[in-house]
mmCIF file of C-alpha atoms in Angstrom:
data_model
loop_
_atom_site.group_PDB
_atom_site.id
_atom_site.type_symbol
_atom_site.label_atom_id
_atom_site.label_comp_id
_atom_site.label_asym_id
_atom_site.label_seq_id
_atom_site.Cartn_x
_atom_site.Cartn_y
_atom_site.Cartn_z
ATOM 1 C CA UNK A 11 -64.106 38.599 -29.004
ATOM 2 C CA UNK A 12 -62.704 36.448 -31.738
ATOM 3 C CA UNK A 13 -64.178 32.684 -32.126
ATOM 4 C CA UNK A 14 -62.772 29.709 -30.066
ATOM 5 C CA UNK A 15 -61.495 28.269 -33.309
ATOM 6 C CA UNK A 16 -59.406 31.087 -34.404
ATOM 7 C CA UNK A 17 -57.628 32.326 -30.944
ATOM 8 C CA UNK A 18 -56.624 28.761 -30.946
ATOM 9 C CA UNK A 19 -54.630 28.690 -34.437
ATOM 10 C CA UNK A 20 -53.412 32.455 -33.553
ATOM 11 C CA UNK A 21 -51.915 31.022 -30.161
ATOM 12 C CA UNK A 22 -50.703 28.463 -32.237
ATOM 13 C CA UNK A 23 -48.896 31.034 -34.791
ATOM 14 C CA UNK A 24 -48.229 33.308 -31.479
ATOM 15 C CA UNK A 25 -45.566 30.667 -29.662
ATOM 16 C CA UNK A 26 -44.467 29.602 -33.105
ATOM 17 C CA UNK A 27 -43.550 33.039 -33.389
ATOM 18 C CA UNK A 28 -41.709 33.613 -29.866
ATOM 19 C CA UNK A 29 -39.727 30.031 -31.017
ATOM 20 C CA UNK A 30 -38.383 31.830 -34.121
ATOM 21 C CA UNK A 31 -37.745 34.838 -32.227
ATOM 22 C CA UNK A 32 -35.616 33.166 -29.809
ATOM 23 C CA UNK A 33 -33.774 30.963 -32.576
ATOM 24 C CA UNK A 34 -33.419 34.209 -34.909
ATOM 25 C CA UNK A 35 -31.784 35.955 -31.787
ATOM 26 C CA UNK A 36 -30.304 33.908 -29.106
ATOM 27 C CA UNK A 37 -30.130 31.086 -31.924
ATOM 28 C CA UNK A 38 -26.882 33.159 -33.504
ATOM 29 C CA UNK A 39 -25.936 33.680 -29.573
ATOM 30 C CA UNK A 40 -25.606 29.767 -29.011
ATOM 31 C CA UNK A 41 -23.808 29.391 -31.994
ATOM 32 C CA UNK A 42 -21.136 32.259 -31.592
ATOM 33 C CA UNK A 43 -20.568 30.591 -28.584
ATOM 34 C CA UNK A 44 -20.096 26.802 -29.391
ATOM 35 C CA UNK A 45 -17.672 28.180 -32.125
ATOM 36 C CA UNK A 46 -15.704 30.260 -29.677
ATOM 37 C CA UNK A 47 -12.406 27.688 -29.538
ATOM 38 C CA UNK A 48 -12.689 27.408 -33.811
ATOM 39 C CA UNK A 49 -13.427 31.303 -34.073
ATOM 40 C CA UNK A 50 -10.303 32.625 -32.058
ATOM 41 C CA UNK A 51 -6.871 31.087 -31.860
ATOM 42 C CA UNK A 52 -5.575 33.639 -29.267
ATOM 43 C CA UNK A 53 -6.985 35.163 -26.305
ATOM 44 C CA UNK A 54 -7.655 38.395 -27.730
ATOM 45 C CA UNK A 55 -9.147 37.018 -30.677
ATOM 46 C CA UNK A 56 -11.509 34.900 -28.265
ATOM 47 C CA UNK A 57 -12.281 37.943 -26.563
ATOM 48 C CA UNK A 58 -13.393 40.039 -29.350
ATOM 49 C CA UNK A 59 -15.742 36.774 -30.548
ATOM 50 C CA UNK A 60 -16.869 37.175 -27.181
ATOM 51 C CA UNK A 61 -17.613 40.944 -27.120
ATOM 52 C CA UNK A 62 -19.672 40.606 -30.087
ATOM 53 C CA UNK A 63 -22.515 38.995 -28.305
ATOM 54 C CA UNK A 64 -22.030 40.047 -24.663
ATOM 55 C CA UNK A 65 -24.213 42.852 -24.955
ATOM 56 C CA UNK A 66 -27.246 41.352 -26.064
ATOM 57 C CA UNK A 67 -27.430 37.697 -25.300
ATOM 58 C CA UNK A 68 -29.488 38.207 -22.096
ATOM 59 C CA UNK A 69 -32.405 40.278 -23.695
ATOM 60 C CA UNK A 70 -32.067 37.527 -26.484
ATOM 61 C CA UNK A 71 -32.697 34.878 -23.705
ATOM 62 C CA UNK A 72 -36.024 36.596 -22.746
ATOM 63 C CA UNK A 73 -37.431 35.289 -26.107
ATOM 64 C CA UNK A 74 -37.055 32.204 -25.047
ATOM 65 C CA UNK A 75 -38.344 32.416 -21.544
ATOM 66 C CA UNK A 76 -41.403 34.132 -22.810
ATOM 67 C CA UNK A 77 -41.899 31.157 -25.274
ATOM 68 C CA UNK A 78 -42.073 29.077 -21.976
ATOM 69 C CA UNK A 79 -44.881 31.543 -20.070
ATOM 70 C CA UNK A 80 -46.773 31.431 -23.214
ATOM 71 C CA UNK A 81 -46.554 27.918 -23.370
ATOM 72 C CA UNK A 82 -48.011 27.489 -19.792
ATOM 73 C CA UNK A 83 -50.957 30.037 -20.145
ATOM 74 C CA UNK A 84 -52.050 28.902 -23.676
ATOM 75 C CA UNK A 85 -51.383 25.243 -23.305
ATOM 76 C CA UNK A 86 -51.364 23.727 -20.020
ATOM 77 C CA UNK A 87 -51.422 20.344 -20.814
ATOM 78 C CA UNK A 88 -48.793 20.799 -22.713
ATOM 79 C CA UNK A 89 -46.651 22.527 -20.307
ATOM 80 C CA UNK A 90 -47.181 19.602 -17.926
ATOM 81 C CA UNK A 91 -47.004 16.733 -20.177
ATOM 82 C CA UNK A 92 -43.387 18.512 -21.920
ATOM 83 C CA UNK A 93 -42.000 19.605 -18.858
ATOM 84 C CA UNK A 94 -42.791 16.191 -17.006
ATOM 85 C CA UNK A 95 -41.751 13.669 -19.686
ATOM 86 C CA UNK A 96 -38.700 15.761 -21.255
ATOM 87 C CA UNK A 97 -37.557 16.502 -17.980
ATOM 88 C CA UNK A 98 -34.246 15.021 -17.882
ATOM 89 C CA UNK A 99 -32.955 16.625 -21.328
ATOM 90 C CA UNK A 100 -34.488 19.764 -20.153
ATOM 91 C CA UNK A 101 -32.541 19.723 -16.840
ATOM 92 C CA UNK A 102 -29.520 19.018 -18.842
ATOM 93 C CA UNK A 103 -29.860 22.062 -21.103
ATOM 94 C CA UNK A 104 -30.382 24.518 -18.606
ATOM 95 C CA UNK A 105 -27.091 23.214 -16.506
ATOM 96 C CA UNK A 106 -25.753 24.464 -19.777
ATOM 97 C CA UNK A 107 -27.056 27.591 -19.945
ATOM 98 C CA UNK A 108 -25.788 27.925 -16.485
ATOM 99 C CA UNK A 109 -22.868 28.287 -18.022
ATOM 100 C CA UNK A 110 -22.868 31.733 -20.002
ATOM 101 C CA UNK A 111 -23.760 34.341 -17.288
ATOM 102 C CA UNK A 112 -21.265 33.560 -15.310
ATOM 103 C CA UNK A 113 -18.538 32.742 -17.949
ATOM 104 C CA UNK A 114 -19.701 35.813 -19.701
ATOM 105 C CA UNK A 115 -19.444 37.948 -16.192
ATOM 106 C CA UNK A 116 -16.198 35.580 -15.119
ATOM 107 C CA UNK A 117 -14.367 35.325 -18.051
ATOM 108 C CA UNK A 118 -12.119 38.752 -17.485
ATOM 109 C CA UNK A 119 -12.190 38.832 -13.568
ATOM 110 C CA UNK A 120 -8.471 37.334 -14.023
ATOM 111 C CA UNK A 121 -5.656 37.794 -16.427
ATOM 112 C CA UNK A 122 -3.954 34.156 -16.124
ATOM 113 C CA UNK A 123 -4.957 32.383 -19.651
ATOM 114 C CA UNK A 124 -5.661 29.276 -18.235
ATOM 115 C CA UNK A 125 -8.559 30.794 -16.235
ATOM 116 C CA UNK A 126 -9.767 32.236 -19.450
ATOM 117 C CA UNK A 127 -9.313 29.687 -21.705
ATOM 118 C CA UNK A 128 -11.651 27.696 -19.144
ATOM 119 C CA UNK A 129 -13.999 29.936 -19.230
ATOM 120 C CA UNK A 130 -13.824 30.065 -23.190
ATOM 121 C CA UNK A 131 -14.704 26.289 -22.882
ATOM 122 C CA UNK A 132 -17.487 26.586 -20.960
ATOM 123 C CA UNK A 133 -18.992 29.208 -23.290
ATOM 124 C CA UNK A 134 -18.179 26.797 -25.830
ATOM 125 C CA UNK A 135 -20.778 24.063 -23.918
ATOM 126 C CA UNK A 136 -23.095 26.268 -22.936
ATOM 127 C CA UNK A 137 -23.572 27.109 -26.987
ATOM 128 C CA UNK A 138 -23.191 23.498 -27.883
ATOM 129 C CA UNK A 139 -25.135 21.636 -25.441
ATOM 130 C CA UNK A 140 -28.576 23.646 -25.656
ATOM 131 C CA UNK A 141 -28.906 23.642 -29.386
ATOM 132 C CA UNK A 142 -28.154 19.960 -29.703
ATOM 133 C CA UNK A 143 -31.004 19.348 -26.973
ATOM 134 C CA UNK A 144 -33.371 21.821 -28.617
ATOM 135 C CA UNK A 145 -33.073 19.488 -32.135
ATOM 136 C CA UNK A 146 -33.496 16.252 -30.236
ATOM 137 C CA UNK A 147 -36.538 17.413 -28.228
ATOM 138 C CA UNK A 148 -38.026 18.612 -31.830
ATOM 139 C CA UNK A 149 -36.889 14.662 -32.922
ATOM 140 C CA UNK A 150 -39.371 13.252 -29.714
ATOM 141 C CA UNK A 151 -41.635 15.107 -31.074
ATOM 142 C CA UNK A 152 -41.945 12.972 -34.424
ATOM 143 C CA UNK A 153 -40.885 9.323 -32.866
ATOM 144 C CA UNK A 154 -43.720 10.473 -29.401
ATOM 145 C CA UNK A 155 -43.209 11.045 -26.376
ATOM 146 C CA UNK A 156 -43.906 7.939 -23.754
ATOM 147 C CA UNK A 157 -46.632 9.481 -21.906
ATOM 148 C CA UNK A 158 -50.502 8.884 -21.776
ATOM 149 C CA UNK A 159 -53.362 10.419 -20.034
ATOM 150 C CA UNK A 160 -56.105 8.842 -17.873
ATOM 151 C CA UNK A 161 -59.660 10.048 -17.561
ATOM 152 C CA UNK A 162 -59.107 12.774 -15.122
ATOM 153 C CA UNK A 163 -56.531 13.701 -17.705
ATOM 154 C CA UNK A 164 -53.660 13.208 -15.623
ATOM 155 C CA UNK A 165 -50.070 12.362 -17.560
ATOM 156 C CA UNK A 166 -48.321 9.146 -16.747
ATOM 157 C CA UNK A 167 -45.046 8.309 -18.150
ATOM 158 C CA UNK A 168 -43.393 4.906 -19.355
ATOM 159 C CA UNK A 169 -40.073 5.479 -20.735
ATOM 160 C CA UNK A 170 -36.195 6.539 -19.155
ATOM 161 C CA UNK A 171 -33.827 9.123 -20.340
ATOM 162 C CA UNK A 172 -32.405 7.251 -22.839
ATOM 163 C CA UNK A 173 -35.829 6.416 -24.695
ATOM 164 C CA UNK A 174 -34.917 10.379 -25.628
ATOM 165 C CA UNK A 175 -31.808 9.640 -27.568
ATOM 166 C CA UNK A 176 -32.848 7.723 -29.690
ATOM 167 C CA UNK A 177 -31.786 7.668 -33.559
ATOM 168 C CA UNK A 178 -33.706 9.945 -35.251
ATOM 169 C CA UNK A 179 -33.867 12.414 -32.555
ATOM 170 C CA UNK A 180 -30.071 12.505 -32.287
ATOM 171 C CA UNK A 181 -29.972 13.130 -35.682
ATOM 172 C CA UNK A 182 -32.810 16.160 -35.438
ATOM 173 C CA UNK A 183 -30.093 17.553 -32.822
ATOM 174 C CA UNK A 184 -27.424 17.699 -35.389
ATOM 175 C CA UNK A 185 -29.446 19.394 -37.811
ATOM 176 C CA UNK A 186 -30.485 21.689 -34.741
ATOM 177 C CA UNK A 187 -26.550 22.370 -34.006
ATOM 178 C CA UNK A 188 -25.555 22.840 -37.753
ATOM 179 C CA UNK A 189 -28.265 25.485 -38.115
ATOM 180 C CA UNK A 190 -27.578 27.516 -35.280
ATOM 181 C CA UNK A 191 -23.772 27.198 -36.063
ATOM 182 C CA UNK A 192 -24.512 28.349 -39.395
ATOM 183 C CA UNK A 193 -26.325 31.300 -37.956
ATOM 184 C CA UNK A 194 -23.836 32.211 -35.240
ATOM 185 C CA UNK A 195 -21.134 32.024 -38.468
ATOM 186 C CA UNK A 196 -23.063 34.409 -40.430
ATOM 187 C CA UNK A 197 -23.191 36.663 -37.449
ATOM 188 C CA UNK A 198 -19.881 36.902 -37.633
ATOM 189 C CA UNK A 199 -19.289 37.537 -40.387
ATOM 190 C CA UNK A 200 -21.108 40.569 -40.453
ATOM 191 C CA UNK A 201 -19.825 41.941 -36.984
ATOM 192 C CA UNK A 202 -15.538 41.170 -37.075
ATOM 193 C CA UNK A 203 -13.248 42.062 -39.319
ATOM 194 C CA UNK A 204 -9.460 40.545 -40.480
ATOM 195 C CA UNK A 205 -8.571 37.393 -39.265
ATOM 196 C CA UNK A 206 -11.723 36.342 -37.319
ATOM 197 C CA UNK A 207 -14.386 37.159 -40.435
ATOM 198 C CA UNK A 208 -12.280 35.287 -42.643
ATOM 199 C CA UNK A 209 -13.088 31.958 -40.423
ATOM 200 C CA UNK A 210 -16.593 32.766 -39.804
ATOM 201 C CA UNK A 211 -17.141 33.375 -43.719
ATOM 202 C CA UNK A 212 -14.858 29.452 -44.067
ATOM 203 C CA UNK A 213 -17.738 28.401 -41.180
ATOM 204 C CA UNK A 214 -20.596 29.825 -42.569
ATOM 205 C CA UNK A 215 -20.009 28.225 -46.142
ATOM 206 C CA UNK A 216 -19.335 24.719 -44.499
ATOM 207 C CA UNK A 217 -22.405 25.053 -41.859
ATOM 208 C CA UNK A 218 -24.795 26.250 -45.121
ATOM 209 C CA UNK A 219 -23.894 23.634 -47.441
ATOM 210 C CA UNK A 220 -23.905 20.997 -44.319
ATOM 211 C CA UNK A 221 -27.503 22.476 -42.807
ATOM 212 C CA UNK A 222 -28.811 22.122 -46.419
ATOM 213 C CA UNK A 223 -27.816 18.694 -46.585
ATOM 214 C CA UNK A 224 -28.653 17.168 -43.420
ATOM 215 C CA UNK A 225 -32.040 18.780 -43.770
ATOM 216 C CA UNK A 226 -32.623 17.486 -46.825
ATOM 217 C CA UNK A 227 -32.061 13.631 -45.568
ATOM 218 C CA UNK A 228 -33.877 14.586 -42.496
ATOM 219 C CA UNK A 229 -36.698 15.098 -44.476
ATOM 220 C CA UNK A 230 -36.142 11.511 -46.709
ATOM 221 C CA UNK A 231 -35.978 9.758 -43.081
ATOM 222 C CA UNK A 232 -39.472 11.116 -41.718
ATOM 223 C CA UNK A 233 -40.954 10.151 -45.535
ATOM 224 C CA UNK A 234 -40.230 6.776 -44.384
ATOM 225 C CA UNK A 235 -41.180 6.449 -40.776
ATOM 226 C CA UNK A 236 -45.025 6.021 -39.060
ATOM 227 C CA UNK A 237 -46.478 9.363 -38.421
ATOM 228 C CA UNK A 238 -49.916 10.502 -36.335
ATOM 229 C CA UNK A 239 -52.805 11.644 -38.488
ATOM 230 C CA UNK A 240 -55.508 13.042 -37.155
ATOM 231 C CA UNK A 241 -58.869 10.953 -38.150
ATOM 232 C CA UNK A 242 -61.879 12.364 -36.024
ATOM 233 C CA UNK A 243 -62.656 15.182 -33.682
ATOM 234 C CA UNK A 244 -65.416 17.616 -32.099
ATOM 235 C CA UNK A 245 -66.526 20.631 -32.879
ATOM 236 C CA UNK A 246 -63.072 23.002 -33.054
ATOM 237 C CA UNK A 247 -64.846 25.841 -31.967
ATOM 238 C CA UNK A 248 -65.628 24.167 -28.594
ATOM 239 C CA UNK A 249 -63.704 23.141 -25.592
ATOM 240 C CA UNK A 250 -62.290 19.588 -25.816
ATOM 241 C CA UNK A 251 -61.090 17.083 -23.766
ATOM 242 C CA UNK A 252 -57.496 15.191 -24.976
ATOM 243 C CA UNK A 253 -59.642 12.068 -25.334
ATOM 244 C CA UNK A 254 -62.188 13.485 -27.842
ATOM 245 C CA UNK A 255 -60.813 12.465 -30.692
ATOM 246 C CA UNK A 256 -59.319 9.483 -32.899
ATOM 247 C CA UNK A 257 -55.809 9.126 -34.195
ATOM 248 C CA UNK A 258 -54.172 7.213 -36.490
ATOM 249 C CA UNK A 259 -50.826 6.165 -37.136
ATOM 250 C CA UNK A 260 -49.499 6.170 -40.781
ATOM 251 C CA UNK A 261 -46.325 5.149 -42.808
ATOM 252 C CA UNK A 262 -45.281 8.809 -43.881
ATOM 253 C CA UNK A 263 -48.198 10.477 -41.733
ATOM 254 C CA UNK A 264 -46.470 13.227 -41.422
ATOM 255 C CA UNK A 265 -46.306 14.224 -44.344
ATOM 256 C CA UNK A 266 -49.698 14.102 -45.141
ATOM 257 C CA UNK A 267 -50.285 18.335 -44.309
ATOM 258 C CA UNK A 268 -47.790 18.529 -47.376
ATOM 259 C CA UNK A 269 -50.519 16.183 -49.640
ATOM 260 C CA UNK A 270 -53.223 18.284 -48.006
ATOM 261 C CA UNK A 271 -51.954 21.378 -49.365
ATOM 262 C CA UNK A 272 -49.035 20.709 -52.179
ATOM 263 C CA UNK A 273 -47.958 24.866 -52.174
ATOM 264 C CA UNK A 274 -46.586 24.175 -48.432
ATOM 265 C CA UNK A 275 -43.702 22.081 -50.050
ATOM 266 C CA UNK A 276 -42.413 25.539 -50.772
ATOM 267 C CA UNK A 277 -41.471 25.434 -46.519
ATOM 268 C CA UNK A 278 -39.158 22.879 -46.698
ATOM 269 C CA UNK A 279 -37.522 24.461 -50.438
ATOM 270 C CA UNK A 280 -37.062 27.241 -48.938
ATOM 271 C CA UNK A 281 -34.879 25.972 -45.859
ATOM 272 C CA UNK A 282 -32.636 24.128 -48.165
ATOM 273 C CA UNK A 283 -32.092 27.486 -50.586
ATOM 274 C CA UNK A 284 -31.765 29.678 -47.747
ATOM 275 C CA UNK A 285 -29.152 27.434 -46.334
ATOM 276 C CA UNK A 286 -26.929 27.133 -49.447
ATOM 277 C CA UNK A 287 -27.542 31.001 -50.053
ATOM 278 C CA UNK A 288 -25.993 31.310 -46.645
ATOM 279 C CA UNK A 289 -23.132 29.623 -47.964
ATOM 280 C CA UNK A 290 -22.974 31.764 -51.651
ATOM 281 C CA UNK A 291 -23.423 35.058 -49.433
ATOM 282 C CA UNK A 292 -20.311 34.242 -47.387
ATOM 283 C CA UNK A 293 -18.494 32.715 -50.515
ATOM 284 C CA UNK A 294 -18.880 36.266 -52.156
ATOM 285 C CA UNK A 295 -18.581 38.517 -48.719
ATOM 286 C CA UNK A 296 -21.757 39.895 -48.774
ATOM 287 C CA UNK A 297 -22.720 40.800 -45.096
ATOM 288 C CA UNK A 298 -26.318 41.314 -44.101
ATOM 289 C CA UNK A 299 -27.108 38.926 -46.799
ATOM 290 C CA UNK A 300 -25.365 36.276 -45.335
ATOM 291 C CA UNK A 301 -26.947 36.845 -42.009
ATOM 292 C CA UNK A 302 -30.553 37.496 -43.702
ATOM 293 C CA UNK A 303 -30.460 34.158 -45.669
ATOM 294 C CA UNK A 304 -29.225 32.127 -42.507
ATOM 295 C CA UNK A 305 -32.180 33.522 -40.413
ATOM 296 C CA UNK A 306 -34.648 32.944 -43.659
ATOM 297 C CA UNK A 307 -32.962 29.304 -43.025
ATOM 298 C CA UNK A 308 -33.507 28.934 -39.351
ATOM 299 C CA UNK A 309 -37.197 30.282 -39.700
ATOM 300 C CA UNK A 310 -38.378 27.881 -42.454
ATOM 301 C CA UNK A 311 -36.327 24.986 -40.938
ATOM 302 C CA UNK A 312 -39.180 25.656 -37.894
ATOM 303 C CA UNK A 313 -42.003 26.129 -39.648
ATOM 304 C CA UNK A 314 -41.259 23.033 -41.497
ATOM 305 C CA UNK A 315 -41.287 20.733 -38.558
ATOM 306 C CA UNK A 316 -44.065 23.010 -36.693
ATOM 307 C CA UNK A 317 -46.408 22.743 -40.519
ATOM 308 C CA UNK A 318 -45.324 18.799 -40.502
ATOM 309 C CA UNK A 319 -46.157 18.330 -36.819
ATOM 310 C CA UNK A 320 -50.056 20.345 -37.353
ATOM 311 C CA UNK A 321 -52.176 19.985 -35.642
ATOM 312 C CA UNK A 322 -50.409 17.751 -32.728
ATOM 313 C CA UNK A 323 -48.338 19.788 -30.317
ATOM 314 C CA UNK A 324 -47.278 17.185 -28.485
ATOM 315 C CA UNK A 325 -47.514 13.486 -29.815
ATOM 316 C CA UNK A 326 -47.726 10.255 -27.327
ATOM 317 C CA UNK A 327 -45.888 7.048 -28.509
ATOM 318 C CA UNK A 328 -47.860 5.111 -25.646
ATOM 319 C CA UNK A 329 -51.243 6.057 -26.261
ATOM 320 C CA UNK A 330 -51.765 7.857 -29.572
ATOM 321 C CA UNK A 331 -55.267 9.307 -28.440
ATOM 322 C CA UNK A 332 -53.728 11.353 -25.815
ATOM 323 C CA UNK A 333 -51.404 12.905 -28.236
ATOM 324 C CA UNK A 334 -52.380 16.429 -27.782
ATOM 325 C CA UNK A 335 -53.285 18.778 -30.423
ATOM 326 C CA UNK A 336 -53.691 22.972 -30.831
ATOM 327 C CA UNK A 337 -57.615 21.908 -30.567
ATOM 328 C CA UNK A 338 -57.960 20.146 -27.055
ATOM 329 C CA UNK A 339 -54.741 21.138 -25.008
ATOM 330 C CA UNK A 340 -55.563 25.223 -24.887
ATOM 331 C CA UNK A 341 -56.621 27.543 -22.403
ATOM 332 C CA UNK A 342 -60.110 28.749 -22.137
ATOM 333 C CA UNK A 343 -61.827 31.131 -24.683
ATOM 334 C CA UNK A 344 -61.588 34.407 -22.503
ATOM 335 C CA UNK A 345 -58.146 33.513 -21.103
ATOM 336 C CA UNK A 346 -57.027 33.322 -24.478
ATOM 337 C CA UNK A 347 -58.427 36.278 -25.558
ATOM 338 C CA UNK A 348 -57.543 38.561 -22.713
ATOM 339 C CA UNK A 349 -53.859 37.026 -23.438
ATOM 340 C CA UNK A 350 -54.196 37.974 -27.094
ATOM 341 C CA UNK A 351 -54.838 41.769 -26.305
ATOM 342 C CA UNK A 352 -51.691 41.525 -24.094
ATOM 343 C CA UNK A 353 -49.489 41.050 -26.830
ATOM 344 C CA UNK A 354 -50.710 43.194 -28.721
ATOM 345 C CA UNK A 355 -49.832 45.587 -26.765
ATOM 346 C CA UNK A 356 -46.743 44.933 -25.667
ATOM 347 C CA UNK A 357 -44.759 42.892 -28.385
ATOM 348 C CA UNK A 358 -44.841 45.704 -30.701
ATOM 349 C CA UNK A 359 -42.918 47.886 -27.930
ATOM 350 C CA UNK A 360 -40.424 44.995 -27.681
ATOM 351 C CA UNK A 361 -39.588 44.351 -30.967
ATOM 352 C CA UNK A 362 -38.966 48.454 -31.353
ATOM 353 C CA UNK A 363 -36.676 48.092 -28.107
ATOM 354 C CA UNK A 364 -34.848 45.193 -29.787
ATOM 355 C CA UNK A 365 -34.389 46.364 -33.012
ATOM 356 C CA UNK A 366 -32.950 49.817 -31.176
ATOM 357 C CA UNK A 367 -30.497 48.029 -28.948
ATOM 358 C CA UNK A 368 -28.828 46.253 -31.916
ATOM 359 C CA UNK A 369 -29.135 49.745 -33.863
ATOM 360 C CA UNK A 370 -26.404 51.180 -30.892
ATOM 361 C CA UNK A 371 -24.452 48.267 -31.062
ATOM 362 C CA UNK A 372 -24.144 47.588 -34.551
ATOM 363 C CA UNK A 373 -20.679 48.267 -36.163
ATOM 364 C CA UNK A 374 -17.836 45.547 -36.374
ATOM 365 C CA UNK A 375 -15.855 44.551 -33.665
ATOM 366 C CA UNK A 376 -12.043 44.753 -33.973
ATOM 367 C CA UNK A 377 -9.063 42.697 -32.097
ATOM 368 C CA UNK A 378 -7.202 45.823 -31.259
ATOM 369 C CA UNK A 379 -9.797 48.357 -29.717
ATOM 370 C CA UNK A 380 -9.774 48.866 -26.218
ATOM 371 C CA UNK A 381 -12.506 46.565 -24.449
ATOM 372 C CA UNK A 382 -11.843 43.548 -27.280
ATOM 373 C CA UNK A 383 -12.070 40.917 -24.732
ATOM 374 C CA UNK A 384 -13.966 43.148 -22.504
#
């Protein structure tokens, strides 16, 4: 069996990974949805937007529901400190994503417009809503969370609801919103044709340059605010208790992985160029491109704030010590391991699966073929 020290930074890479996989998927999902109203101005148009994801966005969900389970059996502390303190804006996003299986199942059940047009709006909040909450949880992340843990390492919690929308985090859920829009445009662009692929390609070129941007300042504004810094802990290799270790808060702490290790500035570079290639790809029509450089976007956007955030999974505004880290927050050794063999099983037969489903349903979808609107 692999050391303690190293099933803890796979794990670590592991739900990293299922994060991506869900933004890379059900990412371009949320955002073909929360441009449904902009994408098509007449009901068939808005049908055909919606036909281009109805076949897929519920496996795409999975990625993100696995991302939870593997959260829960690899980090348990972290499961109950997230899920306890971020309650609220969790709550909130899944009312939203209430919203797509039945307006995806509801949407055609009647012909009167009005009925679908409501249903088109609801589509429209259930893309919306969830990637704006995704961004500002990230945001909590870097201002803390108000929790702390006593010494039977039980989590208390000192703040309200609106301790979560705070500034900077509403600001990390634009940033979220722009990308995935971006993504959901270049998806589009690839799978309509005529009218509709003319507006994604206008979206995608706006959403790039704007994703670029606002990442860019995003990463001026955490230069200039405190960050954790890890000062002391045990042995790594060992199992650790949250309160094993000393913290440290810094002006521009983190950033300090990025002083650590200058070559992982390249992260961040490569969100911004990925993000305004998005936009040159749609500029000159080039289709898988476009979609290729907005999910090279989305995945370096993530490993940005995931590399910035190492090796704290979950900071505490309240109590800095209790912050919890990749080191002291895992499952055991032999849990982790007997996890590890698990996947390696089985994600290899679901990423063949995937890729197959989107090999049948690959091919543009058109206005005027029977089924556009489903």
């Amino acid at each position: 069996m692999l050391d303690y020290e190293t099933l803890k930074l796979i794990w670590w890479g592991l739900v990293g990974v299922l994060l991506i996989g869900f933004a890379l998927t059900g990412g371009f999902d949320l955002g073909v949805g929360a441009l449904l109203p902009l994408m098509g101005r007449s009901d068939e148009e808005r049908g055909a937007v919606v036909e281009s994801i109805v076949g897929t966005w519920e496996g795409n969900q999975t990625w993100l529901i696995t991302a939870g389970g593997a959260l829960f059996a690899a980090w348990p502390l972290v499961y109950a400190a997230a899920f306890s303190t971020l309650y609220g804006a969790l709550m909130l996003m899944l009312f939203a994503l209430f919203l797509r299986p039945v307006g995806f199942d509801y949407r055609d059940k009647l012909k009167d417009l009005r009925w679908r047009k409501a249903w088109d709006i609801g589509l429209c909040i259930g893309g919306a809503v969830p990637a704006l909450i995704i961004g500002v949880a990230f945001g909590n992340l870097f201002t803390g969370v108000a929790f702390a843990l006593d010494n039977t390492v039980r989590v208390s919690y000192g703040g309200v609801f609106l301790d979560l929308l705070n500034p900077f985090a509403l600001f990390c859920g634009v940033v979220s919103l722009a990308m995935l829009l971006m993504h959901g445009a270049a998806f589009l662009h690839l799978r309509t044709e005529g009218a509709i692929q003319l507006r994604a390609r206008r979206a995608a070129i706006i959403t790039g340059v704007t994703t670029a941007a606002l990442f860019a300042v995003g990463g001026m504004w955490l230069a200039q605010r405190n960050g954790l810094q890890l000062l002391q802990i045990g042995d790594v290799n060992t199992a650790l208790r949250p309160g094993d270790k000393t913290v440290g808060m810094l002006a521009g702490g983190w950033l300090h992985n990025y002083a650590l290790y200058p070559r992982t500035w390249l992260l961040p570079l490569l969100g911004i160029a990925a993000a305004l290639l998005t936009a040159l790809s749609a500029w000159r029509r080039w289709g898988w491109a476009t979609l290729l450089a907005s999910g090279s976007a989305v995945t370096a956007i993530i490993v940005t704030a995931g590399w910035s955030l190492f090796p704290f999974v979950l900071p505490s505004s309240m109590d800095p010590a209790s912050s919890l880290t990749l080191w002291d927050a895992v499952s055991s050794q032999r849990t982790l391991g007997i996890m590890l063999i698990v996947v390696i099983i089985f994600m290899p037969l679901i990423m063949l699966y995937t890729t197959w489903v989107y090999r049948v349903m690959r091919g543009p979808i058109r206005v005027s073929q029977p089924g556009a609107g489903y």
